[in-house]
mmCIF file of C-alpha atoms in Angstrom:
data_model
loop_
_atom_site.group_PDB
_atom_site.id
_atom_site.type_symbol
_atom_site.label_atom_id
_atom_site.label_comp_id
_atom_site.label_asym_id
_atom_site.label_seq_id
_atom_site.Cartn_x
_atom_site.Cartn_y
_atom_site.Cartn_z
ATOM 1 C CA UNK A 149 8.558 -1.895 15.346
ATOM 2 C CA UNK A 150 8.903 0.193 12.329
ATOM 3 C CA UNK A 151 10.435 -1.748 9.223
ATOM 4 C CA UNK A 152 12.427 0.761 7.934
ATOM 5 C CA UNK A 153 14.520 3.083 10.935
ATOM 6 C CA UNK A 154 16.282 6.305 10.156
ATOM 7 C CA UNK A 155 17.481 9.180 12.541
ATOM 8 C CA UNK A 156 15.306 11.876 11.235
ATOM 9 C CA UNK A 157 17.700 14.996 12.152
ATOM 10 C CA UNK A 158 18.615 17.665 10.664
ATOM 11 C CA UNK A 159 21.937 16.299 9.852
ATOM 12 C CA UNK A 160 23.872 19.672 9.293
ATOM 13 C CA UNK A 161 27.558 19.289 7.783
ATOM 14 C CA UNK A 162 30.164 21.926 5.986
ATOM 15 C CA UNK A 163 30.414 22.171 2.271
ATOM 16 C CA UNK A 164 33.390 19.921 1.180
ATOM 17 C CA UNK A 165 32.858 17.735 4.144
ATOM 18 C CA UNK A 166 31.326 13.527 3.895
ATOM 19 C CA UNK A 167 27.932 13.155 5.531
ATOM 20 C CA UNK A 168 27.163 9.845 6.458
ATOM 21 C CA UNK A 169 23.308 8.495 6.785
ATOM 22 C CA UNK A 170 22.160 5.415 8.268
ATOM 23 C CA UNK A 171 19.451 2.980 8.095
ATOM 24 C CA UNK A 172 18.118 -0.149 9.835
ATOM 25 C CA UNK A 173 15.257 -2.603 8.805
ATOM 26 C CA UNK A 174 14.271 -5.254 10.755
ATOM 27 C CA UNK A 175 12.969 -7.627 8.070
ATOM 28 C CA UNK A 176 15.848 -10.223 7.414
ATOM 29 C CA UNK A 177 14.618 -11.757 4.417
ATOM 30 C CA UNK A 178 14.816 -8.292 2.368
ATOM 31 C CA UNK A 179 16.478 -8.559 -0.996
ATOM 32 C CA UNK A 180 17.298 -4.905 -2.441
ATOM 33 C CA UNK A 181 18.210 -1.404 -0.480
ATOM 34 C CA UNK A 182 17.539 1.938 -2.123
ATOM 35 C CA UNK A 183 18.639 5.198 -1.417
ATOM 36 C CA UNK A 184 15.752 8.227 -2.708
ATOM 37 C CA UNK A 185 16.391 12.434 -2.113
ATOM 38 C CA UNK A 186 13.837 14.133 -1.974
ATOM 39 C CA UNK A 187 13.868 18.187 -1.800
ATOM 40 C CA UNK A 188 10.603 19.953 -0.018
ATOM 41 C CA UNK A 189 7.723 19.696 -2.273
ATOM 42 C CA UNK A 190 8.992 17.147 -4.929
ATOM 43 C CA UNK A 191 9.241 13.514 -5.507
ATOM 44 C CA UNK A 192 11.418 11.560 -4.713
ATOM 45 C CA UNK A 193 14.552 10.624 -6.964
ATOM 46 C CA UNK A 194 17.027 7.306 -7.158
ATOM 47 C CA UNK A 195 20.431 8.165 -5.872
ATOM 48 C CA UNK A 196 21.692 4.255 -5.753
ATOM 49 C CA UNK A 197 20.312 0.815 -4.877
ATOM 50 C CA UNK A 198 22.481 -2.126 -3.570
ATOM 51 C CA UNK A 199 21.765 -5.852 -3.445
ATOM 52 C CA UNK A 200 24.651 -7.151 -2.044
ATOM 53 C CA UNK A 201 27.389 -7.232 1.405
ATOM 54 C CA UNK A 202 29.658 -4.695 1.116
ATOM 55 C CA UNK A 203 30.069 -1.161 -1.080
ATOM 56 C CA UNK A 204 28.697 0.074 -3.866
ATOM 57 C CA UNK A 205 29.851 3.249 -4.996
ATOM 58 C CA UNK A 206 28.748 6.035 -7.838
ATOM 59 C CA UNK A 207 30.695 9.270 -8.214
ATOM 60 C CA UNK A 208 30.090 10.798 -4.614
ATOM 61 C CA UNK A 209 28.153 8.623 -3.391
ATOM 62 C CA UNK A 210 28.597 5.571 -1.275
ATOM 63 C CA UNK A 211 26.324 2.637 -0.080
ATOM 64 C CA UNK A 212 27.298 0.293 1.991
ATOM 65 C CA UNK A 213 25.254 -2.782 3.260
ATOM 66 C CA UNK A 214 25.145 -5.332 5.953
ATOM 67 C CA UNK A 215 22.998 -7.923 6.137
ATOM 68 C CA UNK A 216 23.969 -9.535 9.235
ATOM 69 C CA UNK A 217 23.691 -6.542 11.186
ATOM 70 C CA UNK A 218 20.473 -5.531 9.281
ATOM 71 C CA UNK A 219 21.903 -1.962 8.498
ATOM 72 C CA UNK A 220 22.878 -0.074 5.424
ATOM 73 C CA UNK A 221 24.161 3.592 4.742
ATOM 74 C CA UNK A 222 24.748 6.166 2.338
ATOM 75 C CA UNK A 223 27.978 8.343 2.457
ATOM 76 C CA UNK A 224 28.102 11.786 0.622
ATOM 77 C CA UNK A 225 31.584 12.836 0.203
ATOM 78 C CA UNK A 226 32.661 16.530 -1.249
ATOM 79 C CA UNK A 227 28.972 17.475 -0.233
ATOM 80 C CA UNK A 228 27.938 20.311 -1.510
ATOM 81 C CA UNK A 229 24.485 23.095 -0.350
ATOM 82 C CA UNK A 230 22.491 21.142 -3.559
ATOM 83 C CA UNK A 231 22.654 18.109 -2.045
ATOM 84 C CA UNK A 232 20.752 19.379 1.016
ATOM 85 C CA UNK A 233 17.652 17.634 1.188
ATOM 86 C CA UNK A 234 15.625 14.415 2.913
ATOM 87 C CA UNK A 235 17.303 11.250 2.121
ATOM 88 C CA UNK A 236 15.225 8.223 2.025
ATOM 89 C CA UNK A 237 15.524 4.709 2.662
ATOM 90 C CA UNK A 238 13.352 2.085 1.091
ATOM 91 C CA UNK A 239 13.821 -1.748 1.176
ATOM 92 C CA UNK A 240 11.599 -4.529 -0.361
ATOM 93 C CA UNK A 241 11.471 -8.287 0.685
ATOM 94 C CA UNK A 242 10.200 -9.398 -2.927
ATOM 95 C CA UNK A 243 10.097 -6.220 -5.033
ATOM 96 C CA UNK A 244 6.112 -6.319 -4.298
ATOM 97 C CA UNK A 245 5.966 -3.942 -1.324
ATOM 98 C CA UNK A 246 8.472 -1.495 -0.400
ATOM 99 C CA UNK A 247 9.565 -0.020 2.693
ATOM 100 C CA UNK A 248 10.343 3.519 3.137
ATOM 101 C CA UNK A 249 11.861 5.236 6.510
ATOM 102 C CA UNK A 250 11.084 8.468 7.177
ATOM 103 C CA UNK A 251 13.860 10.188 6.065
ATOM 104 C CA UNK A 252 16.894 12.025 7.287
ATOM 105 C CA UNK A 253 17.258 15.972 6.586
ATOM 106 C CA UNK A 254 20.567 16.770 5.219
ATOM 107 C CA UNK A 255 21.883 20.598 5.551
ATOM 108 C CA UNK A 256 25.176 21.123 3.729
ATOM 109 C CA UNK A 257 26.437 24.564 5.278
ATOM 110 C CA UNK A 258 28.134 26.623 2.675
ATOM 111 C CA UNK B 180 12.077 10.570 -22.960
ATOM 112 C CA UNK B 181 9.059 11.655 -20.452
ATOM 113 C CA UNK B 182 9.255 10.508 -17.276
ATOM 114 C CA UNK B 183 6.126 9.063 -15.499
ATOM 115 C CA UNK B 184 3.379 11.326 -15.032
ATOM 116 C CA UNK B 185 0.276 11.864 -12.696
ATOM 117 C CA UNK B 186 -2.494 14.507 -13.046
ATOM 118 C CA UNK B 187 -3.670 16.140 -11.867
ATOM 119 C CA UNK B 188 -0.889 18.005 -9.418
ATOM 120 C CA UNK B 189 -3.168 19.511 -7.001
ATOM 121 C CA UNK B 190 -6.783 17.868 -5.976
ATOM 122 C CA UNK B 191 -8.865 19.844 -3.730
ATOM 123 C CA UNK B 192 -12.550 17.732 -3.009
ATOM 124 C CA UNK B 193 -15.116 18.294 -0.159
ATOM 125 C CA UNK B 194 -15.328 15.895 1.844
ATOM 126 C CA UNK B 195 -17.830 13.336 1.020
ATOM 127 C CA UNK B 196 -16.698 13.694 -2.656
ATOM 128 C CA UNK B 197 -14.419 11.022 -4.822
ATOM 129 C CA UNK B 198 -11.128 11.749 -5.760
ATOM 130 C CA UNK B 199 -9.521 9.867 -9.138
ATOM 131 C CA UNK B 200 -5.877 10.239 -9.371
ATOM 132 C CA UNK B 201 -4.137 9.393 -12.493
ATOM 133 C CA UNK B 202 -0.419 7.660 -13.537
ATOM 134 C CA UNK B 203 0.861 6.983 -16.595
ATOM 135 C CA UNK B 204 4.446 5.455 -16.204
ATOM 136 C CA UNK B 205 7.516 5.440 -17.982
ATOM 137 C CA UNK B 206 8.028 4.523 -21.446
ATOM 138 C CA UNK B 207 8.302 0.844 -21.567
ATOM 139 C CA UNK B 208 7.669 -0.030 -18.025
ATOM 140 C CA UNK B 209 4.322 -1.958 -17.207
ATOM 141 C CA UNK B 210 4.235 -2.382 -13.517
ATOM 142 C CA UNK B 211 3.052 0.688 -11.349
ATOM 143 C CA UNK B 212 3.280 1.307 -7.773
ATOM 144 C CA UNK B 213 1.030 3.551 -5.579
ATOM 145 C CA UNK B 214 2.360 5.593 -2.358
ATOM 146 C CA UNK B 215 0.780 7.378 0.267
ATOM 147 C CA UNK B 216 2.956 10.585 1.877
ATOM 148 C CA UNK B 217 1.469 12.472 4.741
ATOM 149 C CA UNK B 218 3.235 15.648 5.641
ATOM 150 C CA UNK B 219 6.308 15.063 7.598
ATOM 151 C CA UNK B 220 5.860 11.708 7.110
ATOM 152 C CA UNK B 221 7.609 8.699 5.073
ATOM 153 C CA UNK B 222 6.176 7.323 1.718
ATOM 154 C CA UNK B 223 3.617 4.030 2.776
ATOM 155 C CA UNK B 224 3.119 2.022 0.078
ATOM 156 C CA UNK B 225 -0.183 1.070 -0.913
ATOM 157 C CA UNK B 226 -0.497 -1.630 -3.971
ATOM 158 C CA UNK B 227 1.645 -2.801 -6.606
ATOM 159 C CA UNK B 228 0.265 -3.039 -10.411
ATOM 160 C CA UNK B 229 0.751 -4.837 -13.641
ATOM 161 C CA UNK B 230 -1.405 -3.940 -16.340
ATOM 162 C CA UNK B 231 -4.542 -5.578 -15.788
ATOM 163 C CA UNK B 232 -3.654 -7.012 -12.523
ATOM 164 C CA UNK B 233 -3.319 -6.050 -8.770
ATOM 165 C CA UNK B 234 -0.051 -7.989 -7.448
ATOM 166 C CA UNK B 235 -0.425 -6.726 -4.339
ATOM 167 C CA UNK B 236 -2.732 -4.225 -2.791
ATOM 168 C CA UNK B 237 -1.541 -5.258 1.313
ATOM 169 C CA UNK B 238 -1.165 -1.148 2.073
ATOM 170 C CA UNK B 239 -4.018 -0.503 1.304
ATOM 171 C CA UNK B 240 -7.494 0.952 3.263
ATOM 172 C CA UNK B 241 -10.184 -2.151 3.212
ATOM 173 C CA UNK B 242 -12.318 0.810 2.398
ATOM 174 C CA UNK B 243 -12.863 3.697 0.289
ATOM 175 C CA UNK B 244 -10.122 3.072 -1.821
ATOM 176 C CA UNK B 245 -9.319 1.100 -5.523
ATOM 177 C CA UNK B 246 -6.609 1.101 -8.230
ATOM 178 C CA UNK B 247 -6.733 -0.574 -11.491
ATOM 179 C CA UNK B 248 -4.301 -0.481 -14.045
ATOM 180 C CA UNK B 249 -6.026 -1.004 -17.186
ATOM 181 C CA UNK B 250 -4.579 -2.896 -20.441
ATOM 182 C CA UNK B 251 -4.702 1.019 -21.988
ATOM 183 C CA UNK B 252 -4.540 3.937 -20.227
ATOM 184 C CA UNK B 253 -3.055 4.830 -17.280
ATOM 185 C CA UNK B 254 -3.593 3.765 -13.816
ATOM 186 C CA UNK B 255 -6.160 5.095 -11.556
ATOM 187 C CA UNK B 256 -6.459 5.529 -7.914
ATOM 188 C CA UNK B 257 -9.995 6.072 -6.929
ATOM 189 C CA UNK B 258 -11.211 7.699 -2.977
ATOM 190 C CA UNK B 259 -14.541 7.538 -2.764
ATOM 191 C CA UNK B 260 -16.250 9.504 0.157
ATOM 192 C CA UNK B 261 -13.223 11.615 0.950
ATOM 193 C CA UNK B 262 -12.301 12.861 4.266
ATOM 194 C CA UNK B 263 -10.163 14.860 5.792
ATOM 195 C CA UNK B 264 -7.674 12.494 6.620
ATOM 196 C CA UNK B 265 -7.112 11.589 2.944
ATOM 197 C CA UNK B 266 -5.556 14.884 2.670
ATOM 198 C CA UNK B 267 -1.818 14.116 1.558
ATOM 199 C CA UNK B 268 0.861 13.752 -1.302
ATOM 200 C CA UNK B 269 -0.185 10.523 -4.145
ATOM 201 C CA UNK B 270 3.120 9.680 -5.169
ATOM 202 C CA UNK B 271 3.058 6.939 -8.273
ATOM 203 C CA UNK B 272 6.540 5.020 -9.079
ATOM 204 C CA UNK B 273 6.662 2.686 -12.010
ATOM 205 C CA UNK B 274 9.640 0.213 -12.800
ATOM 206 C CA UNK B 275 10.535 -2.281 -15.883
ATOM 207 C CA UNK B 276 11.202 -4.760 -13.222
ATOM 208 C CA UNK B 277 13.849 -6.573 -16.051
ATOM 209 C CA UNK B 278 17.327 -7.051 -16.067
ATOM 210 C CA UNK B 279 19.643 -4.990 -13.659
ATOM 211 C CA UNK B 280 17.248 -2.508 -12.990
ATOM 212 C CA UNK B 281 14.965 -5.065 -11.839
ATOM 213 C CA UNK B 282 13.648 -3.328 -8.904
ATOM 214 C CA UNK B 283 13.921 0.158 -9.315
ATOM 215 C CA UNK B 284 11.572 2.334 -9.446
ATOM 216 C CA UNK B 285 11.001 5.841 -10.693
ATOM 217 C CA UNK B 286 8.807 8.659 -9.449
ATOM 218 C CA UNK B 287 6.220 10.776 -10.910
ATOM 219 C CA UNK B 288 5.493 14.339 -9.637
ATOM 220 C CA UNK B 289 3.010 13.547 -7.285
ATOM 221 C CA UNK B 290 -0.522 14.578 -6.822
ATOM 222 C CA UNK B 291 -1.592 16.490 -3.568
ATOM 223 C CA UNK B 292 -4.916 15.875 -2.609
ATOM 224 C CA UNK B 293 -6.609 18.212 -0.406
ATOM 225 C CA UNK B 294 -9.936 18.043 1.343
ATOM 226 C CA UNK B 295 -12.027 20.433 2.492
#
């Protein structure tokens, strides 16, 4: 079982309209959640990280996290074409190793 | 404020050959991690560096490969006796691991290594 799950897509939404992104790890004792984009042919780049239950939110961006069900997302509301990219999830148990999914494609249709 | 850096950006070696990748982090942060990205593939971490020290090196090949973050300079990531399968992205992330931002970490361009 990977650590890190993530519906690869392509996710395709309208411009204007919230995309929604989800994530699943199956390592319970993990400690911080991070949300990366990354357009085709760069690195990645921070969008938010959350350590605790609940939301945490930043301008347009949402992240949401729970524990108990092992799952945390990323909502993109008002999204716009320059937010389509890949949208990574990492998570780390101790900050030493971190887990990255493979990424969801995000297409915002103009 | 420059951001962290790796050089070169593109690698091409024959296989057989040793490839040396290079990070220098962030201004001010002094722990360094090392990533592995294979096309159409997620980021697989391979070790985790303080100056001077490997924390944690789990990801890893037994073989072939080595990073060392030395007390100046930057970091290196050394592939000795390339082969094809080495071919892929080198991403390098480095973090202050302090205070809020304990645990974040910020990428440098990336090398691409290519082998012949």
């Amino acid at each position: 079982q990977k650590e890190v799950e993530q519906n690869s897509g392509p996710l395709s939404v309208p411009e204007g309209a919230i995309a929604s992104l989800n994530c699943t790890y199956s390592d319970r004792g993990s400690q911080s959640f991070f949300w990366y984009r990354q357009y085709s042919g760069k690195s990645p780049e921070l969008i938010m990280f959350i350590y605790s239950n609940g939301d945490k939110e930043d301008g347009r961006f949402t992240a949401q996290l729970n524990k108990a069900s092992q799952y945390v997302s990323l909502l993109i509301r008002d999204s716009q074409p320059s937010d389509s990219a890949t949208y990574l999830c990492a998570v780390t148990p101790t900050g030493n190793q971190f887990y990255f999914g493979t990424g969801t494609s995000l297409t915002v249709i103009p | 404020n420059a951001g962290v850096m790796q050089n070169p950006r593109h690698l091409v070696r024959r296989r057989g050959q040793e490839a040396r990748l290079r990070c220098s982090p962030m201004k001010g942060h002094s722990h360094v991690y090392w990533y592995r990205q294979l096309p159409e593939e997620g980021l697989k971490f391979m070790v985790y560096l303080q100056k001077e020290n490997i924390i944690d090196e789990s990801g890893m090949p037994k073989e072939r490969f080595s990073a060392e973050f030395p007390k100046e300079g930057p970091s290196i990531l050394r592939i000795q006796q390339v082969v094809r399968g080495d071919s892929a992205a080198y991403f390098c992330a480095s973090s202050p691991r302090e205070g809020s931002s304990y645990n974040e970490q910020f990428f440098g361009p990336g090398t691409r290594l290519t082998v012949l």
